[in-house]
XYZ file of C-alpha atoms in Angstrom:
527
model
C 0.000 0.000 0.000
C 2.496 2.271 1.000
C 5.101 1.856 -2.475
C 1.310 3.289 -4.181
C 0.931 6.461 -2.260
C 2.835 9.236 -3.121
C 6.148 10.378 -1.444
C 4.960 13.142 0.749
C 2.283 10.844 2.311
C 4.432 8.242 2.519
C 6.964 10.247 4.708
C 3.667 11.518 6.493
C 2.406 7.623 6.983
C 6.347 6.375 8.469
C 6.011 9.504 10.637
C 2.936 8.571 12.150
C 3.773 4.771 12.779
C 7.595 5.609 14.313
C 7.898 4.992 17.921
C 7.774 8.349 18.987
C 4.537 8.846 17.146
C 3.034 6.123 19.418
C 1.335 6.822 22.650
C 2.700 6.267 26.414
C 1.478 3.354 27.921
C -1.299 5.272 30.056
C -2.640 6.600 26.824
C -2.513 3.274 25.412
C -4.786 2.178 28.163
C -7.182 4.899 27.175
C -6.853 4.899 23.512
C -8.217 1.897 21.621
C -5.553 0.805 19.118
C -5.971 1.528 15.696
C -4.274 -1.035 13.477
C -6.253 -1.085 9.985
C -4.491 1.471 7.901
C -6.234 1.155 4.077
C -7.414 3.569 1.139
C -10.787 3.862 -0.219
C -12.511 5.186 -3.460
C -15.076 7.502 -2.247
C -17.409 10.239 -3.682
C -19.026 10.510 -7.042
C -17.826 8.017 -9.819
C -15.642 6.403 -7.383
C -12.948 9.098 -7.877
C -11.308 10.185 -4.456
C -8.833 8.125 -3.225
C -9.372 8.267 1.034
C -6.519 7.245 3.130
C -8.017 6.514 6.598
C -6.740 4.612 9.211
C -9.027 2.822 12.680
C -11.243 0.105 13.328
C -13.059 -1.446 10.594
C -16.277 -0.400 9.515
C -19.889 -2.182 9.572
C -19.571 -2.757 6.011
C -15.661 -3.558 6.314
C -16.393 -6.172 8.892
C -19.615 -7.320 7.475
C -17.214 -7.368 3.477
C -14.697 -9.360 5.566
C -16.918 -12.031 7.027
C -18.355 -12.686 3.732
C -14.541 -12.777 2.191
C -13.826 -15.449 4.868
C -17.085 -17.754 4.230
C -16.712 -17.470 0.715
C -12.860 -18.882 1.305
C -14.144 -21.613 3.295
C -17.559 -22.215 1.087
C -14.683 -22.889 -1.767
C -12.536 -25.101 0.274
C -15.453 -27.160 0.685
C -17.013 -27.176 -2.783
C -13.597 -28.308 -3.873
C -13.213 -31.069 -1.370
C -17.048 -32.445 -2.264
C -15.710 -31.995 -6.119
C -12.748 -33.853 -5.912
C -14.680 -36.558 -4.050
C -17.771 -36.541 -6.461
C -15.098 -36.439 -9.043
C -13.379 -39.548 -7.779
C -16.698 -41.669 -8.053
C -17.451 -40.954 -11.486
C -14.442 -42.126 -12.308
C -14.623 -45.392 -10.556
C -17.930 -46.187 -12.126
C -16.671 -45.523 -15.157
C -14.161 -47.651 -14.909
C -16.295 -50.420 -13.843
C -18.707 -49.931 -16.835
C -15.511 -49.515 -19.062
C -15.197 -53.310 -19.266
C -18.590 -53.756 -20.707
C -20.332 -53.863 -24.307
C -23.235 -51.572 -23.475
C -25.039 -50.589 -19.865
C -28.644 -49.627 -19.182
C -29.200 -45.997 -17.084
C -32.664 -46.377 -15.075
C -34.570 -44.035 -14.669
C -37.680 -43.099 -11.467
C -40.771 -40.483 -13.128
C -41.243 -37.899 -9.948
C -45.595 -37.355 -9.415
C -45.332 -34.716 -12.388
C -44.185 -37.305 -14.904
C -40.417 -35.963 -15.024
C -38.183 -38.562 -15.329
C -34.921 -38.814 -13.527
C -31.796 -41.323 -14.059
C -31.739 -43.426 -10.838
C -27.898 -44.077 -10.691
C -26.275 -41.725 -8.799
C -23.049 -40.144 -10.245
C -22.745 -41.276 -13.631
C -25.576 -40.664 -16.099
C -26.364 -37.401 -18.342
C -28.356 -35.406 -16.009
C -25.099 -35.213 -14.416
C -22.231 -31.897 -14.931
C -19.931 -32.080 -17.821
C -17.486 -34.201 -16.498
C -20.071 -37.071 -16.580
C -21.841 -35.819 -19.539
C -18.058 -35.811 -21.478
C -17.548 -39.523 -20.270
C -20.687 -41.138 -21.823
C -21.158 -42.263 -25.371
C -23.826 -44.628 -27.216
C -24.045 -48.584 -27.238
C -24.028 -48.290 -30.934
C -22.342 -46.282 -33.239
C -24.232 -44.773 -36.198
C -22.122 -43.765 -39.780
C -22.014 -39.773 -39.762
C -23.263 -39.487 -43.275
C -22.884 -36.624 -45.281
C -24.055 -34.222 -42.528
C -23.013 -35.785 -39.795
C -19.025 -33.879 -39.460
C -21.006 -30.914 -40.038
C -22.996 -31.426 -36.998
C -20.202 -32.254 -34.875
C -18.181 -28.769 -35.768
C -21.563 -27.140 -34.759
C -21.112 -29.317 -31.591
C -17.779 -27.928 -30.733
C -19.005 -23.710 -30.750
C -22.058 -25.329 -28.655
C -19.393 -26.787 -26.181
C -16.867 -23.787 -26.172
C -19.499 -21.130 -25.743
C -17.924 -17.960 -24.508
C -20.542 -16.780 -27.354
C -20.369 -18.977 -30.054
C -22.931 -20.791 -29.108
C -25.115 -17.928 -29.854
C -24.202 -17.809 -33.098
C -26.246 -18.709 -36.239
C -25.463 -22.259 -37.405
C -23.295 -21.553 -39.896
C -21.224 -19.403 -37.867
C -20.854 -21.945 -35.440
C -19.880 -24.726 -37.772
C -17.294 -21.806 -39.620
C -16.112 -21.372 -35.842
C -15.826 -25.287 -35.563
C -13.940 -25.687 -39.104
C -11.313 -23.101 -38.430
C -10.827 -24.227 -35.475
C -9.953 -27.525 -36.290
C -5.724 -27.746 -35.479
C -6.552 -26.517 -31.791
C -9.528 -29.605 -32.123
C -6.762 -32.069 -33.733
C -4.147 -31.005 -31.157
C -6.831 -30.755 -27.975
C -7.252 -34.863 -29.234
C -3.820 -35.600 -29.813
C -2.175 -34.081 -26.746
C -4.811 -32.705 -24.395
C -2.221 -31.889 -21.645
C 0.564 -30.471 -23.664
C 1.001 -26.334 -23.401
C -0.694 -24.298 -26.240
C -3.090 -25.336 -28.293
C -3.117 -28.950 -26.994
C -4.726 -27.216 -23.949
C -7.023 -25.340 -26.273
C -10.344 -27.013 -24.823
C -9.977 -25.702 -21.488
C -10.745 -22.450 -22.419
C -14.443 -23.496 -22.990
C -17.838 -23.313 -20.929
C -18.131 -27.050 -21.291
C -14.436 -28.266 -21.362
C -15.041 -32.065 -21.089
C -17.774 -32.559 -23.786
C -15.774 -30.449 -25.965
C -13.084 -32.460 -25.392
C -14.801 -35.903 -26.288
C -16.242 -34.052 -29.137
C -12.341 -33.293 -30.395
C -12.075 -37.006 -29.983
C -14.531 -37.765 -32.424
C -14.050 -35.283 -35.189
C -10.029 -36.276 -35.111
C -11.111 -40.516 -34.900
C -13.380 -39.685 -37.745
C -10.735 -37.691 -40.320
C -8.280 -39.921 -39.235
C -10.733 -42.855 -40.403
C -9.794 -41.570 -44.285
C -14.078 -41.706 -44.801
C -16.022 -39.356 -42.418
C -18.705 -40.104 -43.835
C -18.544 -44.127 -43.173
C -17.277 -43.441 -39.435
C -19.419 -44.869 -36.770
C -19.560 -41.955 -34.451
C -21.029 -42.756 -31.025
C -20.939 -39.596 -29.387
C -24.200 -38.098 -28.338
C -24.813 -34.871 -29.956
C -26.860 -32.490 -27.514
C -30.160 -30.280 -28.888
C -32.131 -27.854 -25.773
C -34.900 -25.880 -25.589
C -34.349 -21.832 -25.433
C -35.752 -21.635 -21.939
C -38.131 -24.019 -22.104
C -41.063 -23.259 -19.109
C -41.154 -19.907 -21.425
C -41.711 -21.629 -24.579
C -44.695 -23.837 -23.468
C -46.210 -20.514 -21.720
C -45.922 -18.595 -25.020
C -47.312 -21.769 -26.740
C -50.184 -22.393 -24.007
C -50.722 -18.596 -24.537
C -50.077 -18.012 -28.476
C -48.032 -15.183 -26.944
C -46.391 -13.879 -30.374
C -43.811 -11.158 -29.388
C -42.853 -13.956 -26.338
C -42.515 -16.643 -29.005
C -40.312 -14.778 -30.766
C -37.551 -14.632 -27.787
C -37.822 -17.836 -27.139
C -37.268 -19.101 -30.665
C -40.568 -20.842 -31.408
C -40.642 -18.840 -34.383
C -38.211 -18.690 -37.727
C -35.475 -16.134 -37.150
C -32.022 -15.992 -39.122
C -30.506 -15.210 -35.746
C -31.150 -17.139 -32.277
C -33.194 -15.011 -30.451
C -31.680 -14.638 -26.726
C -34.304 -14.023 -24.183
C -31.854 -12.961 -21.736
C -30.749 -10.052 -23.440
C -34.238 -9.259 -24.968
C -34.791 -8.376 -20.850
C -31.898 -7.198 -20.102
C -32.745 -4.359 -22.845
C -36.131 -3.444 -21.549
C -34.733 -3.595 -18.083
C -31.714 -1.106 -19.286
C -34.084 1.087 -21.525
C -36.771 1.341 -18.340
C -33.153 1.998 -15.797
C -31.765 5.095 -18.174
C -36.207 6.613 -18.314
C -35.881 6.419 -14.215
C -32.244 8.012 -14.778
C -33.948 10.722 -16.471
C -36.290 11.673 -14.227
C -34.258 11.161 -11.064
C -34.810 7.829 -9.728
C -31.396 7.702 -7.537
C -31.528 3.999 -7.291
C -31.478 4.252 -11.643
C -28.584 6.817 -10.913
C -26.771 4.710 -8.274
C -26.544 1.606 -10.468
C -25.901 3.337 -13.843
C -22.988 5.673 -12.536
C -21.012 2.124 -10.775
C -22.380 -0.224 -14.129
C -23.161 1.408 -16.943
C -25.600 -0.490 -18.442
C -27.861 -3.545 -17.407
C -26.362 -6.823 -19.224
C -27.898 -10.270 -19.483
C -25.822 -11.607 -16.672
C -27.580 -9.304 -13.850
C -31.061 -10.550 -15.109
C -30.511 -14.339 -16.416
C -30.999 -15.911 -13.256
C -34.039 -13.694 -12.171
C -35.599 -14.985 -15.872
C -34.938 -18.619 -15.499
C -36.611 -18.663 -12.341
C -39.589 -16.570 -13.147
C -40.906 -19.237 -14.659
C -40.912 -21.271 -11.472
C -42.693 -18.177 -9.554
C -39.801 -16.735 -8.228
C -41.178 -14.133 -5.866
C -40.410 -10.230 -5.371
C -37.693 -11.456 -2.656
C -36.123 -14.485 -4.192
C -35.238 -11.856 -7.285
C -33.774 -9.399 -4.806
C -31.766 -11.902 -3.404
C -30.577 -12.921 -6.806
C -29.304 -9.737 -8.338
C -28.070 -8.807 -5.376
C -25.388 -11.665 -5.171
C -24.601 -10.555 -8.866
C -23.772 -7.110 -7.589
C -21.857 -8.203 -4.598
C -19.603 -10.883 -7.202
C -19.353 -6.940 -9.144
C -18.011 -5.707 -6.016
C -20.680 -3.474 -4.583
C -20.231 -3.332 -0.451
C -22.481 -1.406 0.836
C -25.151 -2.630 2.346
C -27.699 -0.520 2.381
C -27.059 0.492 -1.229
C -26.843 -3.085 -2.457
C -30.435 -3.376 -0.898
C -32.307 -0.579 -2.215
C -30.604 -0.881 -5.717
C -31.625 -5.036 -5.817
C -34.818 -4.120 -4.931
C -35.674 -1.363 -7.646
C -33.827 -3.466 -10.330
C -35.683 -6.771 -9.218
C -39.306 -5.267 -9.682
C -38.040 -3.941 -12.866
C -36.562 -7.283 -14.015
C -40.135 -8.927 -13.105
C -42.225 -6.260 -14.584
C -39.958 -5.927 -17.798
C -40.497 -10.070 -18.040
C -44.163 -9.574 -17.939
C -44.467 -6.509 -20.491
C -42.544 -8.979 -23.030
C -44.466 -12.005 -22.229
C -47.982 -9.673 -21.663
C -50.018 -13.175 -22.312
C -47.898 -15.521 -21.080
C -47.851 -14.235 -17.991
C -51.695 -13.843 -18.013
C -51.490 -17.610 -18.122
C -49.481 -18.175 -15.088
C -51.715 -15.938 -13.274
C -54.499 -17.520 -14.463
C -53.045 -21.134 -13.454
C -52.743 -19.885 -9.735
C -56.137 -18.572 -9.318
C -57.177 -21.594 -10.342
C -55.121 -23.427 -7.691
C -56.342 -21.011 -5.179
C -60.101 -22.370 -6.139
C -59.492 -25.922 -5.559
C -57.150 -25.404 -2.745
C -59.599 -23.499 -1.352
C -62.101 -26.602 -0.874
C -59.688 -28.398 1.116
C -58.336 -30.340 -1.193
C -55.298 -30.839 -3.535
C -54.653 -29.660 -7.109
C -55.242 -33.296 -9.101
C -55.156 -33.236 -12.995
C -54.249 -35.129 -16.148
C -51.035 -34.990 -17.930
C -51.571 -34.717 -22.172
C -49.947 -38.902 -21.277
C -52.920 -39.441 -18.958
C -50.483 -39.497 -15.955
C -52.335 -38.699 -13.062
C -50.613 -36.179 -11.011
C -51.599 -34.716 -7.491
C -49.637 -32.081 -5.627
C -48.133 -33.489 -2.347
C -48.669 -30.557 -0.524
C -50.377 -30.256 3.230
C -49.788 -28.392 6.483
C -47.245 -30.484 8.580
C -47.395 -30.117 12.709
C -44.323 -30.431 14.931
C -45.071 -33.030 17.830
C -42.666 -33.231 20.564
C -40.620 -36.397 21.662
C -39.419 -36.279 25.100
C -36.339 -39.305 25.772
C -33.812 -39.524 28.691
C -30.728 -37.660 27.064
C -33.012 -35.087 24.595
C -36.299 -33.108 23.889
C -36.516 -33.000 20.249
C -39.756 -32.401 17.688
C -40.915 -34.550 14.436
C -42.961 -33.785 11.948
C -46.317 -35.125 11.729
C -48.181 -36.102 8.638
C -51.850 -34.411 8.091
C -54.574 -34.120 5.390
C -55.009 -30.554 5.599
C -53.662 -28.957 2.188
C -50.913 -26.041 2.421
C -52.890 -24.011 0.252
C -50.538 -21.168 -0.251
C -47.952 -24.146 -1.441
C -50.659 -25.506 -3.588
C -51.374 -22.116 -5.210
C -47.544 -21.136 -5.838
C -46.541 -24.544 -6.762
C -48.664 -25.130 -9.586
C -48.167 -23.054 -12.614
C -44.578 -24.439 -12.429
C -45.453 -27.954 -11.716
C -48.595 -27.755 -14.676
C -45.204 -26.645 -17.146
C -43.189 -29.465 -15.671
C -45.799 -31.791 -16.761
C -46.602 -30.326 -20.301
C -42.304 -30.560 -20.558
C -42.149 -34.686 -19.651
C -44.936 -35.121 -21.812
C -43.092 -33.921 -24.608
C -39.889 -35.516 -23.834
C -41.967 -38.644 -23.465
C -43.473 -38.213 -26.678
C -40.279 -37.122 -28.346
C -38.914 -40.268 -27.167
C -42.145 -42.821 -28.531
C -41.605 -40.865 -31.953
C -37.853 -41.837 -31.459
C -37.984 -45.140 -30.505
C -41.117 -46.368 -33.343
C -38.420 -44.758 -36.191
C -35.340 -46.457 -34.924
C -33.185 -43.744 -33.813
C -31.400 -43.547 -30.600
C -32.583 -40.952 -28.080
C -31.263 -39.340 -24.511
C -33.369 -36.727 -22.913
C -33.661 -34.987 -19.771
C -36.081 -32.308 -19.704
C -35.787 -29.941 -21.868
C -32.003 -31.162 -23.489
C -32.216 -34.436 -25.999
C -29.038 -36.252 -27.794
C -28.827 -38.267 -30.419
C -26.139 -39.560 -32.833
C -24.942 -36.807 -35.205
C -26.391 -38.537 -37.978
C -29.762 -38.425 -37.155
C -29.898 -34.694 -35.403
C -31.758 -33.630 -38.257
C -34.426 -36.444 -38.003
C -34.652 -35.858 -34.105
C -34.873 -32.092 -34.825
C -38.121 -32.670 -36.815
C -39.574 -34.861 -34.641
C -39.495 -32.928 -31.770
C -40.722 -29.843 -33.083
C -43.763 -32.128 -34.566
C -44.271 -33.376 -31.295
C -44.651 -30.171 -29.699
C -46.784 -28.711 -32.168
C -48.940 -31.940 -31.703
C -48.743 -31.568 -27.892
C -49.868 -27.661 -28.298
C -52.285 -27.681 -30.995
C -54.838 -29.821 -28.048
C -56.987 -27.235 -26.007
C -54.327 -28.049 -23.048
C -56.162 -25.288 -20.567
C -59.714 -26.648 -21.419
C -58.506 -30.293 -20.704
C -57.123 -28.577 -17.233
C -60.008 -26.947 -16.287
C -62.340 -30.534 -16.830
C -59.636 -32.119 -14.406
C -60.909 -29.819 -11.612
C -64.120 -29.902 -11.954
C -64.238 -33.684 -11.693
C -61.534 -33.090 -8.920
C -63.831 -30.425 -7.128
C -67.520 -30.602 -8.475
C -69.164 -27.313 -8.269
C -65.984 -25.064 -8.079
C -66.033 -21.780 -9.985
C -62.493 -21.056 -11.920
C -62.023 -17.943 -13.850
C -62.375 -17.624 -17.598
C -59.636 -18.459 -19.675
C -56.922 -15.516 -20.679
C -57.602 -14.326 -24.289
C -55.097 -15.826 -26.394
C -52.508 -14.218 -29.041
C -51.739 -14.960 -32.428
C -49.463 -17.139 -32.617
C -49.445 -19.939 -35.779
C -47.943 -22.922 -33.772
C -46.926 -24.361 -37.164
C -44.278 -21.866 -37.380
C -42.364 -24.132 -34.638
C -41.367 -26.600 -37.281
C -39.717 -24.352 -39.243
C -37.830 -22.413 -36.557
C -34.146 -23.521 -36.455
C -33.218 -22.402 -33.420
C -36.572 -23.945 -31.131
C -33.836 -26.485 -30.452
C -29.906 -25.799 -30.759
């Protein structure tokens, strides 16, 4: 600190911390010590530099505990890592030795499916994801090299997964010495070491694998690739609201309709969040001021989480809570000003969401009030997937009975029959989504399985081989438009009627627009 300041204070700071600058022993005694010498940017635009010197302050200390917990919170996500890491590998290992192995999977009360095995299967991170491959291989065909170039910008990301598809297979193409030597010589310095610079370093890694086996092969085209290649949805819970909802302008960000660039619904917010932050900024709104002068502008990071989650009813404080960790990770200390500027931007995140998804969100309301009807008769929300899967929300008020033993007094819960209606009403629109998404993954899969290609799926993200991406591509976006094009909210509202006979449920929101046929000929539904 001292080698920064300039020589005149520095002269003035050794003056002050010689022995004869310190106090006598009695005024030690009545002076508290002052140890913590440290310079601060203060004032407008950060631009004084403040040398002060005393005990630390509130938001010192309170910057300082966090520092710590964050140190240890590491220490331990590293140990758990390493460990988790160290299973994987042993299973894979084990299943090494064998011809092919089977993955299980459990279907939770709203039809999702889940892998049962516990550390290797491709729910999993991208270590485990990176370590699986298909049974059977499948030739690449003449499209098949292509898709696996696309497969490496998907992998790499850092923004070249947003690219159009032919950008991202260019990206793949030119990149292909760093993907030959990343194969070749994955630990050796430079460009063998060229995969670690990616988002997803182990799939793009295997994915190096393949495109170098299959050149090296001398016929592409004949090589029997059996690397999964990996298609998702564009924030899926969005897409089936704008599809429930025929939302047009909410379709469009989400990709459910053609677009010769993939449509980012992160950013779309993040730019009606920014444009709403710089009106406020205008008119004086020092919260708009506060945030503006120390960021600049408001960028799809700050927002992403807050629009994943709104689909999920994230509430007024969970969004708070959510930009404000992404201002704290920007460096933002003070307390009080980390509050009040979370706050403002949260509403305007959640506000901003709903003025681009206008009927789409008129949807989820309406999904809630209807959950607050049939909660309201004491009993659960019951209803029909598009499958037939019965589904019933496990929700009810639990009571704490004490247990009284020789060493302890401790409480349990126990089980009733009265319904947590406030659960039951929050719980549902995301839950009614959840079952609309395993119902097309189950339906993607039927389609897969009755035209002999190979299919992985969990959720919203399916593989197949590279050869038949194409063919999976089409089916999926059939079976969605087949899964959409049934009156899904009519269907609903007959499921609680028979579940509560008598019950009044509010009209059904208007719908837009939307042509749900334009979903098979939008590239980018899945990428």
């Amino acid at each position: 600190l001292l080698s920064t300041l300039p020589i005149a204070w520095r002269a003035t700071v050794a003056a002050a911390t010689t022995s004869s600058a310190l106090p006598s022993s009695k005024q030690a005694a009545a002076v508290p010590s002052t140890p913590y010498l440290r310079s601060t940017r203060q004032g407008v635009g950060m631009g004084q530099l403040v040398l002060t010197a005393g005990p630390l302050t509130h938001n010192e200390a309170r910057q300082k505990r966090r520092a710590w917990a964050l140190a240890k919170q590491a220490v331990n996500q590293m140990t758990s890592l390493a460990s988790e890491l160290h299973l994987k590998l042993q299973v894979a290992r084990l299943l090494a030795g064998h011809e092919r192995f089977y993955i299980p999977h459990n279907i939770d009360f709203r039809g999702r499916a889940y892998p049962t095995s516990c550390y290797l299967h491709q729910l999993g991170d991208d270590t485990s994801r990176g370590l699986l491959l298909f049974a059977e291989g499948k030739p690449l065909g003449p499209g098949g090299l292509d898709w696996l170039f696309i497969q490496v910008a998907k992998c790499y990301g850092n923004g070249k997964d947003k690219l159009p598809f032919e950008e991202r297979r260019r990206f793949g193409r030119d990149s292909l010495p760093r993907i030959l030597a990343s194969a070749r010589a994955p630990l050796q310095q430079g460009e063998g070491q060229w995969w670690l610079e990616a988002e997803e370093p182990w799939q793009l890694l295997a994915t190096c694998c393949e495109i170098t086996a299959a050149l090296e092969s001398g016929d592409p085209a004949s090589f029997p690739s059996r690397l999964p290649l990996q298609q998702d949805g564009t924030c899926n819970g969005l897409q089936h609201y704008a599809a429930l909802a025929r939302d047009y302008s909410g379709a469009f960000a989400v990709n459910l309709i053609p677009s010769p660039m993939p449509q980012d619904v992160y950013t779309a917010v993040s730019k009606v969040v920014d444009a709403r932050v710089r009106k406020d900024a205008e008119q004086g709104v020092s919260e708009a001021l506060k945030y503006l002068s120390r960021s600049g502008r408001v960028d799809r990071k700050l927002v992403k989480q807050t629009v994943m989650t709104s689909v999920y009813g994230v509430t007024n404080v969970g969004a708070r809570q959510q930009i404000e960790a992404r201002l704290e990770e920007r460096g933002w200390d003070n307390e009080d000003e980390v509050y009040r500027v979370s706050s403002y931007l949260s509403k305007a995140t959640l506000s901003s969401i709903g003025e681009l998804f206008r009927n789409a969100e008129a949807v989820m309301r309406w999904l809630a009030s209807c959950a607050s009807a049939v909660a309201s008769t004491g009993k659960p929300v019951e209803w029909r997937s598009p499958l037939g899967f019965p589904i019933s929300q496990p929700y009810y008020e639990t009571k704490l009975a004490p247990v009284d033993s020789s060493l302890q007094k401790f409480w349990v819960q126990k089980p009733s029959t009265v319904v947590a209606k406030r659960s039951q009403r929050t719980a549902f629109p995301p839950n009614y989504i959840h079952s609309l998404d395993s119902a097309h993954m189950m339906m993607t899969a039927m389609e897969c399985k009755a035209q002999g290609v190979a299919f992985a799926g969990v959720h919203d993200c399916f593989w197949t081989h590279a050869a038949t991406a194409d063919a999976v591509g089409a089916i999926l976006r059939d079976t969605f438009v087949q899964l959409h094009s049934r009156p899904l909210l009519e269907e609903l509202v007959e499921n609680m009627k028979q579940v509560a006979p008598g019950i009044t449920l509010p009209p059904i929101p208007p719908k837009g627009q939307l042509d749900l046929r334009m979903v098979q000929k939008s590239p980018y539904f899945f990428s």
